[in-house]
XYZ file of C-alpha atoms in Angstrom:
663
model
C 76.276 152.374 5.091
C 79.067 151.377 7.179
C 78.521 150.178 11.242
C 80.724 153.164 11.839
C 78.145 155.735 9.914
C 75.525 153.733 11.380
C 75.983 154.163 14.369
C 76.206 158.360 13.981
C 72.837 158.502 12.959
C 71.336 156.426 15.724
C 70.562 157.373 19.660
C 72.133 154.654 21.634
C 73.384 156.114 24.832
C 71.057 158.534 26.488
C 69.996 160.585 29.081
C 66.118 158.316 28.470
C 67.483 154.741 27.997
C 69.596 155.583 31.453
C 66.415 156.558 33.243
C 64.387 154.263 31.996
C 67.947 151.407 32.524
C 67.554 153.027 36.507
C 64.078 152.460 36.707
C 63.957 148.291 36.095
C 66.811 147.787 37.796
C 64.741 148.910 41.307
C 62.330 146.485 40.523
C 64.434 143.706 39.149
C 67.303 144.412 41.451
C 64.607 144.337 44.692
C 63.196 141.129 42.815
C 66.621 139.412 42.831
C 68.019 140.163 45.890
C 64.783 139.063 48.213
C 64.239 135.444 45.936
C 67.949 134.903 46.212
C 68.094 135.650 50.108
C 64.717 133.132 49.844
C 65.959 130.163 47.814
C 69.593 130.481 47.052
C 68.152 131.199 43.336
C 68.026 134.484 41.275
C 66.558 135.006 37.506
C 68.267 136.883 34.211
C 67.424 140.369 33.811
C 68.992 141.180 30.380
C 65.606 139.632 28.147
C 62.755 141.315 30.966
C 64.422 144.928 29.681
C 65.167 144.949 26.710
C 61.282 143.597 26.637
C 60.193 146.022 28.897
C 62.435 148.665 27.120
C 61.190 148.233 23.121
C 57.309 148.221 24.557
C 58.311 152.175 26.574
C 60.571 153.505 23.792
C 58.442 153.101 20.515
C 56.174 155.419 22.036
C 59.344 158.080 21.781
C 60.599 159.350 18.576
C 64.313 158.531 16.647
C 64.019 155.730 19.251
C 66.446 152.260 17.323
C 67.356 149.100 18.305
C 70.895 150.766 20.494
C 68.856 152.904 22.235
C 66.991 149.378 23.552
C 70.195 147.675 23.892
C 71.788 150.337 26.641
C 68.448 150.178 28.444
C 69.179 146.406 28.864
C 73.016 146.366 29.359
C 72.641 148.500 32.900
C 69.182 147.166 33.596
C 70.922 143.068 33.326
C 74.031 144.679 35.121
C 72.771 145.954 38.156
C 70.924 142.136 38.174
C 73.571 141.215 38.218
C 75.517 142.659 40.717
C 72.198 141.435 43.475
C 74.431 137.946 43.189
C 76.531 139.567 46.444
C 74.387 138.529 47.958
C 75.365 134.851 47.866
C 78.635 136.249 50.065
C 77.469 139.302 52.505
C 75.017 137.606 54.682
C 77.460 135.053 56.028
C 78.956 138.373 58.218
C 75.160 137.877 59.188
C 75.058 134.895 60.325
C 78.367 134.624 62.062
C 77.826 137.483 64.311
C 80.417 140.047 63.136
C 77.273 141.846 61.799
C 74.090 142.722 63.246
C 72.589 144.118 60.148
C 74.753 146.410 56.874
C 76.264 149.322 57.137
C 74.705 151.852 54.132
C 77.770 153.424 52.816
C 80.242 150.170 53.397
C 77.882 147.606 51.569
C 77.931 150.478 48.674
C 81.619 150.741 48.215
C 81.915 146.612 47.763
C 78.970 146.463 45.357
C 80.408 149.035 43.483
C 83.864 148.582 43.802
C 83.590 145.322 42.920
C 80.653 145.672 39.698
C 83.553 148.496 38.547
C 86.331 145.973 38.800
C 84.366 143.508 37.348
C 83.401 145.663 33.690
C 87.480 146.974 33.909
C 88.422 142.965 33.597
C 85.959 142.694 31.016
C 87.440 145.179 28.587
C 89.956 143.523 27.700
C 88.577 140.135 27.404
C 86.248 141.662 24.581
C 87.788 141.080 21.287
C 88.702 137.409 22.857
C 86.125 136.075 24.045
C 83.481 137.975 22.495
C 84.346 138.984 18.654
C 87.731 135.793 18.460
C 85.419 133.442 20.048
C 83.012 130.642 18.958
C 81.780 130.674 22.027
C 77.856 130.874 21.558
C 76.480 132.976 24.445
C 73.262 131.703 24.377
C 71.662 134.287 26.047
C 73.545 136.824 25.025
C 71.983 135.327 21.267
C 68.490 135.443 22.753
C 68.945 139.611 24.142
C 70.309 140.563 20.022
C 67.251 137.903 18.846
C 65.075 139.893 20.993
C 66.479 143.630 20.386
C 66.467 142.117 16.645
C 62.663 141.592 15.970
C 61.121 144.848 18.902
C 63.530 146.854 15.585
C 61.827 148.450 12.954
C 64.410 147.826 10.938
C 64.054 144.289 10.212
C 62.528 143.556 7.585
C 58.826 142.895 7.607
C 58.905 139.748 6.533
C 62.015 138.697 8.408
C 59.858 140.471 12.081
C 56.433 139.149 11.229
C 57.621 135.467 11.785
C 59.986 136.308 14.204
C 57.844 137.854 16.243
C 55.236 134.967 16.385
C 58.810 132.908 17.202
C 59.332 134.276 20.073
C 55.927 134.884 21.678
C 54.729 131.591 20.801
C 57.395 130.769 22.876
C 56.802 132.111 25.163
C 53.826 132.006 26.381
C 54.446 128.326 26.248
C 56.815 128.625 28.708
C 54.994 131.185 30.876
C 51.691 129.389 31.005
C 54.005 125.628 32.277
C 55.812 128.321 34.921
C 52.583 129.260 35.994
C 50.923 125.751 36.137
C 53.903 124.823 38.167
C 53.074 128.070 40.753
C 49.290 126.697 40.444
C 50.923 123.355 41.175
C 48.790 121.851 38.308
C 51.512 120.335 37.739
C 55.793 119.958 39.780
C 58.429 121.657 38.529
C 60.596 119.388 38.721
C 61.146 116.022 39.223
C 63.456 113.980 41.490
C 64.119 110.512 42.742
C 66.738 108.869 44.474
C 67.903 104.734 44.264
C 70.194 102.108 45.737
C 73.330 101.139 44.409
C 75.639 98.393 46.030
C 75.872 99.257 49.056
C 75.683 102.962 48.360
C 72.942 105.463 46.550
C 72.552 107.665 44.024
C 69.894 110.255 42.819
C 68.567 111.528 39.797
C 66.418 114.721 39.595
C 65.294 116.871 35.984
C 64.279 121.193 36.467
C 60.662 121.201 34.265
C 62.151 124.214 32.523
C 61.095 125.521 28.586
C 64.036 128.596 28.845
C 67.400 124.792 29.772
C 65.569 124.177 26.884
C 66.111 126.810 25.177
C 69.517 127.545 26.459
C 70.406 123.927 25.700
C 69.054 124.743 21.980
C 71.446 127.696 21.465
C 74.518 126.279 23.271
C 74.954 122.805 20.578
C 75.781 119.260 21.277
C 79.758 120.113 22.611
C 78.729 121.312 25.916
C 75.800 119.231 26.276
C 77.788 116.054 26.011
C 80.434 117.655 28.387
C 78.075 118.541 30.861
C 76.916 115.067 30.572
C 79.935 113.467 31.188
C 80.219 115.731 34.230
C 77.172 114.944 35.607
C 77.964 110.610 35.262
C 80.814 111.520 36.579
C 79.200 112.554 40.191
C 76.324 110.816 40.480
C 77.070 107.610 38.635
C 80.341 107.136 40.507
C 80.849 109.976 43.168
C 78.277 109.845 44.617
C 77.250 106.198 45.057
C 81.177 106.014 46.426
C 80.897 108.467 48.401
C 77.357 107.568 50.036
C 78.537 104.122 51.247
C 77.881 102.915 53.717
C 75.864 106.310 54.820
C 72.472 105.413 54.364
C 70.695 104.733 57.124
C 66.863 104.311 57.533
C 65.155 107.712 56.772
C 64.286 109.518 53.685
C 66.671 107.873 51.185
C 65.936 111.258 48.659
C 67.103 113.409 51.404
C 70.286 111.148 52.325
C 71.499 111.461 49.254
C 70.869 115.230 48.505
C 72.714 115.716 52.053
C 75.887 114.242 50.621
C 76.277 115.152 46.833
C 75.600 118.776 48.693
C 78.695 118.273 51.236
C 80.434 115.821 49.302
C 80.498 115.681 45.448
C 79.741 118.959 44.850
C 83.430 120.085 46.776
C 84.613 117.547 44.443
C 83.243 119.204 41.039
C 84.370 122.177 42.328
C 88.173 121.103 42.667
C 87.877 119.887 38.478
C 86.185 123.365 37.994
C 88.867 125.068 40.098
C 91.964 123.634 38.051
C 89.369 123.697 34.548
C 89.919 127.516 35.635
C 92.655 127.536 36.024
C 93.831 126.478 32.511
C 90.793 127.583 30.735
C 93.220 131.121 31.670
C 96.395 129.998 30.407
C 94.929 129.393 27.562
C 93.348 132.075 27.231
C 96.797 134.172 28.194
C 97.834 134.703 24.324
C 94.963 135.842 23.420
C 94.204 138.711 26.303
C 98.020 140.435 25.900
C 96.427 140.217 21.731
C 93.685 141.935 22.415
C 95.526 144.218 24.673
C 97.417 144.869 22.143
C 94.711 145.259 19.435
C 93.116 147.544 21.869
C 95.970 150.077 22.066
C 96.224 150.475 18.066
C 92.788 151.537 18.103
C 93.420 153.361 20.525
C 96.192 154.932 18.600
C 94.427 155.425 15.670
C 90.984 157.457 16.869
C 94.087 159.802 17.991
C 95.725 159.426 15.353
C 92.296 160.874 13.805
C 92.042 157.886 11.300
C 88.199 156.621 11.057
C 87.941 152.837 13.233
C 84.855 150.726 12.803
C 82.205 150.814 16.211
C 82.910 147.473 17.160
C 86.407 148.964 18.058
C 85.916 151.441 19.819
C 86.322 150.275 23.825
C 87.368 152.268 27.188
C 90.904 153.212 25.881
C 92.554 150.564 27.990
C 95.443 152.997 29.457
C 92.332 154.672 31.459
C 91.585 151.133 31.936
C 94.260 150.055 33.286
C 94.412 153.206 35.488
C 91.111 153.289 37.109
C 91.780 149.252 38.343
C 94.992 150.462 40.125
C 93.276 153.591 41.225
C 90.386 151.105 42.329
C 93.045 149.052 44.545
C 93.300 152.784 46.911
C 89.651 152.623 48.805
C 89.176 148.512 48.560
C 92.875 148.897 50.841
C 90.989 152.132 53.070
C 88.011 149.497 52.990
C 89.785 146.934 54.206
C 91.953 148.233 56.681
C 88.998 150.586 58.335
C 86.857 146.631 58.337
C 89.879 145.477 60.758
C 89.527 148.353 62.878
C 88.614 147.435 66.166
C 88.731 144.122 65.969
C 91.229 141.456 67.331
C 93.301 140.808 65.010
C 93.539 144.836 64.254
C 97.271 145.164 65.220
C 97.686 142.759 61.178
C 96.160 145.027 59.512
C 98.711 145.945 57.319
C 100.352 143.182 56.372
C 96.674 141.507 55.510
C 95.423 144.989 53.706
C 98.704 144.597 51.839
C 98.091 140.974 50.842
C 94.270 141.391 50.282
C 95.002 144.015 47.738
C 97.013 141.637 45.810
C 94.642 139.573 46.073
C 91.989 141.529 44.628
C 93.651 141.995 41.771
C 95.109 139.108 40.033
C 92.337 136.686 41.013
C 90.257 139.242 40.177
C 91.532 139.195 36.749
C 91.416 135.291 36.650
C 87.965 134.836 37.937
C 87.252 137.990 35.304
C 88.070 135.709 32.745
C 86.666 132.066 34.098
C 83.140 133.853 34.137
C 83.439 135.187 31.007
C 83.829 132.444 29.969
C 81.282 130.113 31.876
C 78.918 132.702 30.387
C 79.827 132.288 26.597
C 79.451 128.072 27.164
C 75.902 128.092 28.415
C 75.000 132.048 29.753
C 75.349 133.987 32.687
C 72.465 132.667 34.587
C 73.146 129.090 34.133
C 77.010 129.552 35.242
C 77.795 128.102 38.524
C 79.274 131.384 40.353
C 78.407 130.205 43.635
C 81.452 127.674 43.434
C 83.675 130.031 41.886
C 82.718 132.404 44.927
C 83.612 129.386 47.168
C 86.563 128.689 45.226
C 87.222 132.657 46.235
C 86.368 132.240 49.590
C 89.027 129.062 50.117
C 91.482 130.903 48.221
C 91.659 134.103 50.306
C 91.187 132.270 53.784
C 93.963 129.796 52.505
C 96.232 132.464 51.917
C 95.366 134.676 54.813
C 95.753 132.081 57.195
C 99.694 130.723 55.595
C 100.171 134.273 56.896
C 98.744 135.431 59.508
C 97.791 132.091 61.003
C 94.945 131.974 63.897
C 94.755 131.162 67.253
C 90.978 130.032 67.404
C 88.553 132.100 69.518
C 87.944 135.618 68.877
C 90.311 135.652 66.610
C 88.767 132.983 64.124
C 85.916 134.616 64.010
C 87.772 137.892 63.051
C 89.864 136.196 60.578
C 86.635 134.073 58.985
C 84.749 137.292 58.898
C 87.993 139.755 57.485
C 88.209 136.747 54.572
C 84.381 137.224 53.619
C 84.791 140.865 53.482
C 87.577 140.115 50.711
C 85.819 137.478 49.262
C 82.623 139.975 48.557
C 84.734 142.589 46.702
C 86.084 139.872 44.258
C 82.698 137.875 43.825
C 81.650 141.617 42.505
C 84.078 141.049 39.776
C 83.065 137.354 39.050
C 79.196 138.258 38.965
C 79.870 141.190 36.501
C 82.020 139.964 34.383
C 80.090 136.739 34.018
C 77.197 138.893 32.873
C 79.215 141.731 30.861
C 80.224 139.722 28.250
C 77.070 138.696 27.898
C 76.124 141.995 27.321
C 78.840 143.337 24.942
C 77.644 140.255 22.655
C 74.027 141.262 22.851
C 76.077 144.420 21.710
C 78.390 142.982 18.818
C 75.253 141.142 17.297
C 72.949 144.802 17.150
C 76.055 147.040 16.182
C 76.451 148.683 19.476
C 79.374 151.023 20.206
C 82.026 149.014 23.100
C 82.540 151.720 24.958
C 79.110 153.100 25.314
C 77.740 150.160 25.888
C 80.681 148.835 28.486
C 79.619 153.396 30.254
C 75.993 152.355 30.358
C 77.799 148.512 32.572
C 79.252 151.423 35.326
C 75.885 153.071 34.845
C 74.506 149.759 36.093
C 76.994 149.270 38.640
C 76.182 151.615 40.618
C 72.141 151.936 40.466
C 73.073 148.129 41.571
C 75.437 149.500 44.604
C 72.117 151.689 45.954
C 69.881 149.074 45.552
C 71.496 146.928 47.133
C 72.104 147.524 51.041
C 68.551 148.686 50.989
C 67.117 145.949 49.915
C 69.419 143.879 51.990
C 68.679 145.663 54.833
C 64.790 145.239 55.065
C 65.124 141.251 54.715
C 67.197 141.730 57.666
C 65.547 143.929 59.804
C 61.599 142.411 57.763
C 62.907 138.103 58.877
C 66.975 138.175 59.510
C 68.862 134.773 58.048
C 69.025 131.281 59.734
C 72.479 130.784 61.510
C 72.591 133.155 62.443
C 72.296 135.197 66.457
C 68.413 135.277 67.502
C 66.990 133.799 63.678
C 63.276 132.928 64.238
C 61.370 130.437 62.215
C 60.632 133.126 59.663
C 64.602 133.493 58.755
C 65.258 133.088 55.455
C 68.231 130.308 54.420
C 70.478 132.503 52.094
C 72.221 128.889 51.532
C 75.016 130.546 49.074
C 75.765 132.998 52.207
C 75.534 130.116 54.894
C 77.755 127.299 53.222
C 80.685 130.501 52.237
C 80.772 131.052 55.869
C 80.684 127.915 56.978
C 83.833 127.031 54.588
C 85.463 129.668 55.575
C 85.529 129.007 59.417
C 87.216 125.321 58.029
C 89.861 126.474 56.824
C 91.010 128.506 60.432
C 89.054 125.680 62.480
C 91.308 123.034 60.544
C 88.239 120.567 59.713
C 87.371 121.367 56.342
C 87.928 118.157 54.557
C 90.347 119.143 51.664
C 90.793 115.755 49.972
C 87.808 116.399 48.206
C 88.833 119.492 46.588
C 92.455 117.932 44.985
C 90.183 114.556 44.018
C 88.262 117.326 42.086
C 91.402 118.322 40.411
C 92.759 114.946 39.868
C 89.550 114.628 37.832
C 89.960 117.956 36.529
C 93.091 117.400 34.605
C 92.391 113.842 33.403
C 89.276 115.988 31.543
C 92.011 118.278 30.442
C 93.862 115.697 29.322
C 90.836 113.999 27.270
C 89.859 117.396 25.906
C 93.667 117.626 24.672
C 93.595 114.859 23.090
C 90.663 114.921 21.008
C 91.319 118.451 20.027
C 94.744 117.225 17.945
C 92.394 113.872 16.815
C 89.051 114.322 16.369
C 86.700 117.376 15.220
C 84.725 116.575 18.575
C 85.538 118.463 21.485
C 85.116 118.497 25.788
C 85.742 121.646 27.718
C 86.780 121.031 31.007
C 84.768 124.016 32.424
C 81.914 122.502 31.105
C 82.308 118.996 33.127
C 83.084 120.742 35.648
C 79.827 122.645 35.702
C 78.595 119.260 34.608
C 80.050 117.390 38.140
C 78.748 121.091 40.153
C 75.811 121.633 39.103
C 72.834 120.062 40.381
C 71.109 116.896 37.953
C 68.223 118.862 37.598
C 69.867 121.653 35.071
C 72.540 119.388 33.716
C 69.850 117.063 32.317
C 67.804 119.049 30.601
C 70.575 121.496 28.278
C 71.864 118.614 27.249
C 68.364 117.891 26.536
C 67.681 120.361 24.791
C 71.120 120.772 22.570
C 69.997 117.066 21.332
C 67.010 118.534 20.199
C 68.061 121.269 18.941
C 71.460 119.210 16.442
C 67.525 117.366 15.436
C 65.726 120.063 14.262
C 68.628 121.670 12.591
C 70.350 118.145 10.972
C 65.972 118.837 8.991
C 66.663 122.444 8.225
C 69.856 121.408 6.094
C 68.490 118.919 4.495
C 66.875 122.593 2.633
C 70.415 124.499 1.850
C 68.426 127.692 -0.230
C 67.180 128.420 3.401
C 68.849 126.485 6.012
C 69.872 129.666 7.760
C 65.979 131.183 7.806
C 64.874 127.598 9.159
C 67.320 127.464 11.807
C 67.132 131.568 12.504
C 62.985 130.701 13.353
C 64.542 127.803 15.697
C 66.337 130.131 16.951
C 63.842 133.007 18.123
C 61.405 129.803 19.441
C 64.813 128.776 21.882
C 64.499 132.893 22.812
C 60.824 132.627 23.212
C 61.398 129.837 25.658
C 64.248 131.834 27.895
C 62.116 135.318 27.672
C 58.953 133.817 29.074
C 60.392 131.720 31.749
C 62.161 135.019 32.434
C 59.259 137.253 32.377
C 57.258 135.305 34.393
C 59.952 135.007 36.865
C 60.010 138.616 37.181
C 55.536 138.692 37.585
C 56.292 136.283 39.990
C 59.049 137.485 42.259
C 57.182 140.090 42.572
C 54.529 138.297 43.808
C 56.238 136.083 47.204
C 57.969 139.693 47.576
C 53.928 141.338 48.127
C 52.361 138.690 49.848
C 55.228 137.070 51.679
C 54.433 133.706 50.510
C 56.547 131.508 49.346
C 53.960 130.078 46.924
C 51.805 132.739 46.302
C 48.947 130.885 43.728
C 49.624 126.875 44.563
C 46.289 125.911 45.090
C 44.378 125.343 48.150
C 42.658 121.803 47.118
C 45.413 119.899 46.020
C 47.199 118.965 48.545
C 50.397 116.744 49.424
C 48.569 113.601 48.169
C 48.886 115.073 44.802
C 52.652 115.827 44.849
C 53.423 112.336 42.973
C 50.975 113.342 40.298
C 51.616 116.788 39.214
C 55.243 114.773 38.571
C 53.930 112.455 36.071
C 51.286 115.009 35.168
C 54.012 117.521 34.451
C 56.425 115.371 33.063
C 54.158 114.348 30.027
C 52.501 118.163 29.516
C 56.226 119.492 29.136
C 57.269 116.328 27.209
C 54.183 117.065 25.136
C 54.646 120.610 24.942
C 58.267 120.577 23.215
C 56.395 118.439 21.004
C 53.895 121.016 19.603
C 56.275 123.758 19.304
C 59.130 122.284 17.608
C 56.585 121.062 15.531
C 54.792 124.447 15.160
C 58.322 125.591 14.153
C 58.676 123.742 11.766
C 55.263 123.438 10.261
C 56.168 127.900 10.137
C 59.663 127.389 8.457
C 57.973 124.780 5.515
C 56.005 126.842 4.354
C 57.740 129.842 1.319
C 59.496 132.490 2.031
C 60.556 135.112 -1.460
C 62.328 137.748 1.114
C 66.237 138.713 1.395
C 68.213 136.106 2.278
C 68.469 135.842 5.784
C 72.479 135.057 7.951
C 72.576 132.599 10.717
C 72.770 134.228 14.214
C 75.242 131.074 15.217
């Protein structure tokens, strides 16, 4: 049975899948908004949504793997859109807004999200079906759906489910111990180097081990290179002569956040531009192929479901028509401000900015999701670059006299950047979802419609949750903010950057240094590509420079562990694919367990109003050092046991049908 025929026999984009996806969206999006504002982190919603969908739809007749895929697609798109909180609260922090105007906020989220979906459609053929990007979370979600599908062979299903459940229980169990404060969730420290200092850290995250297993050694090594550049070269240099008598770790962390991270953002910027240049020809080819596919369908030819995108002419039409509400939103935002007389020119420039930069960030964010997954992509780094570009463009064309005019320009920059940031967040997630769809045999155009539906659900839910958070807590730095105000760290950073541009006190030297480093990495990667089989993806190096060491250290460790496991599996040529798949499923379980626990824990935080609702009261501050030591030993011990368990299980004879590799 061909995929085209099979698709016609399975229910996919159904009313019940839309309703279930919408209900999951209400919970997950609200939790993501709260958690992101509180601690600056959000959790991936695709895999938890897939698990919930399978648990619910199994009680209905004629459910299918592609219908479950639609549910996770809707919930994933809506949950990811909640990252708009990394920009919009900045308008309150600078005193421009006192609350979140409902329809204005809905429009920003919806238009940015829909543009993100449209921009990702031609990219599907380039990054999903026409590349070897690992898409770790997309693969993980597909494996969850496959193992839960009744069509999968019984033996494969049983063994696969055992691996996912085992990995999930271990990851969730360790996360629970961390919430109880029995073990630490991370370890960190600082040390002096010559006249400066540096720091080390590692997040004891089972999910990051799973991500590393799935992304592979090439990306892992590139991230390690970025880590070495930032923490063992740049940070000691930037901290030289800046270390005082206070807490060393706090001082070094401040220097990293205020100096080194901007150098990393510059490296990401030049790597992003280079990545886009390398994708231009494939993107054009993908658009041509999409037009050809649409022409065949209109001519009555049977086209495989994997070729059935929303027709490219509709995509282009939606993008162009969307510029009308974008322009109206921006024009309306400027009314009654001190720069209203410049509204016409500023809106024209901003619409062109959204149209062009949106495509760039869409391609780059999709590529980043393909490299390390959407959860770990440095979306805030993209947001920083978007804010900087918008601010520089507006200042260059309209200037700023300081005072009230500078405040208005800052607010307008943040509002414009919010639309582009919506494109970035959705593109970062959509291509991951489309990868999942490809692996489970979904119809692309139906999944793309589901993505739009998910965006609309998220756009409706996000504003009232933002309003509730503002009323209940407020935001740090905003006029009248109290002691319990939410930090919203990314929004604070981006609003400070925009103010720095219009106040002419931003250190551009840091950005340009990052650009220079990124250019060197690009040259090295091109040389390696032509002389060896190894690659050093420039974006991965930039991410290693920008992201905290807690992430960039654990992902490569997971990659090396995964490579060691695969090398062991390759010794059995006849059964290597099955053994590798069991390893993938166990790694998937690590992501599933930590993701599901993250949802539950976010609900506990929201329900209790406490940042650490499960912390055992008798474990005081004096136990914190011991908790780090215990945490490392438990973490390492569980990983060793897990991989020993997988190897033992995989070594048992298997008489079923051949298993194809998923990677």
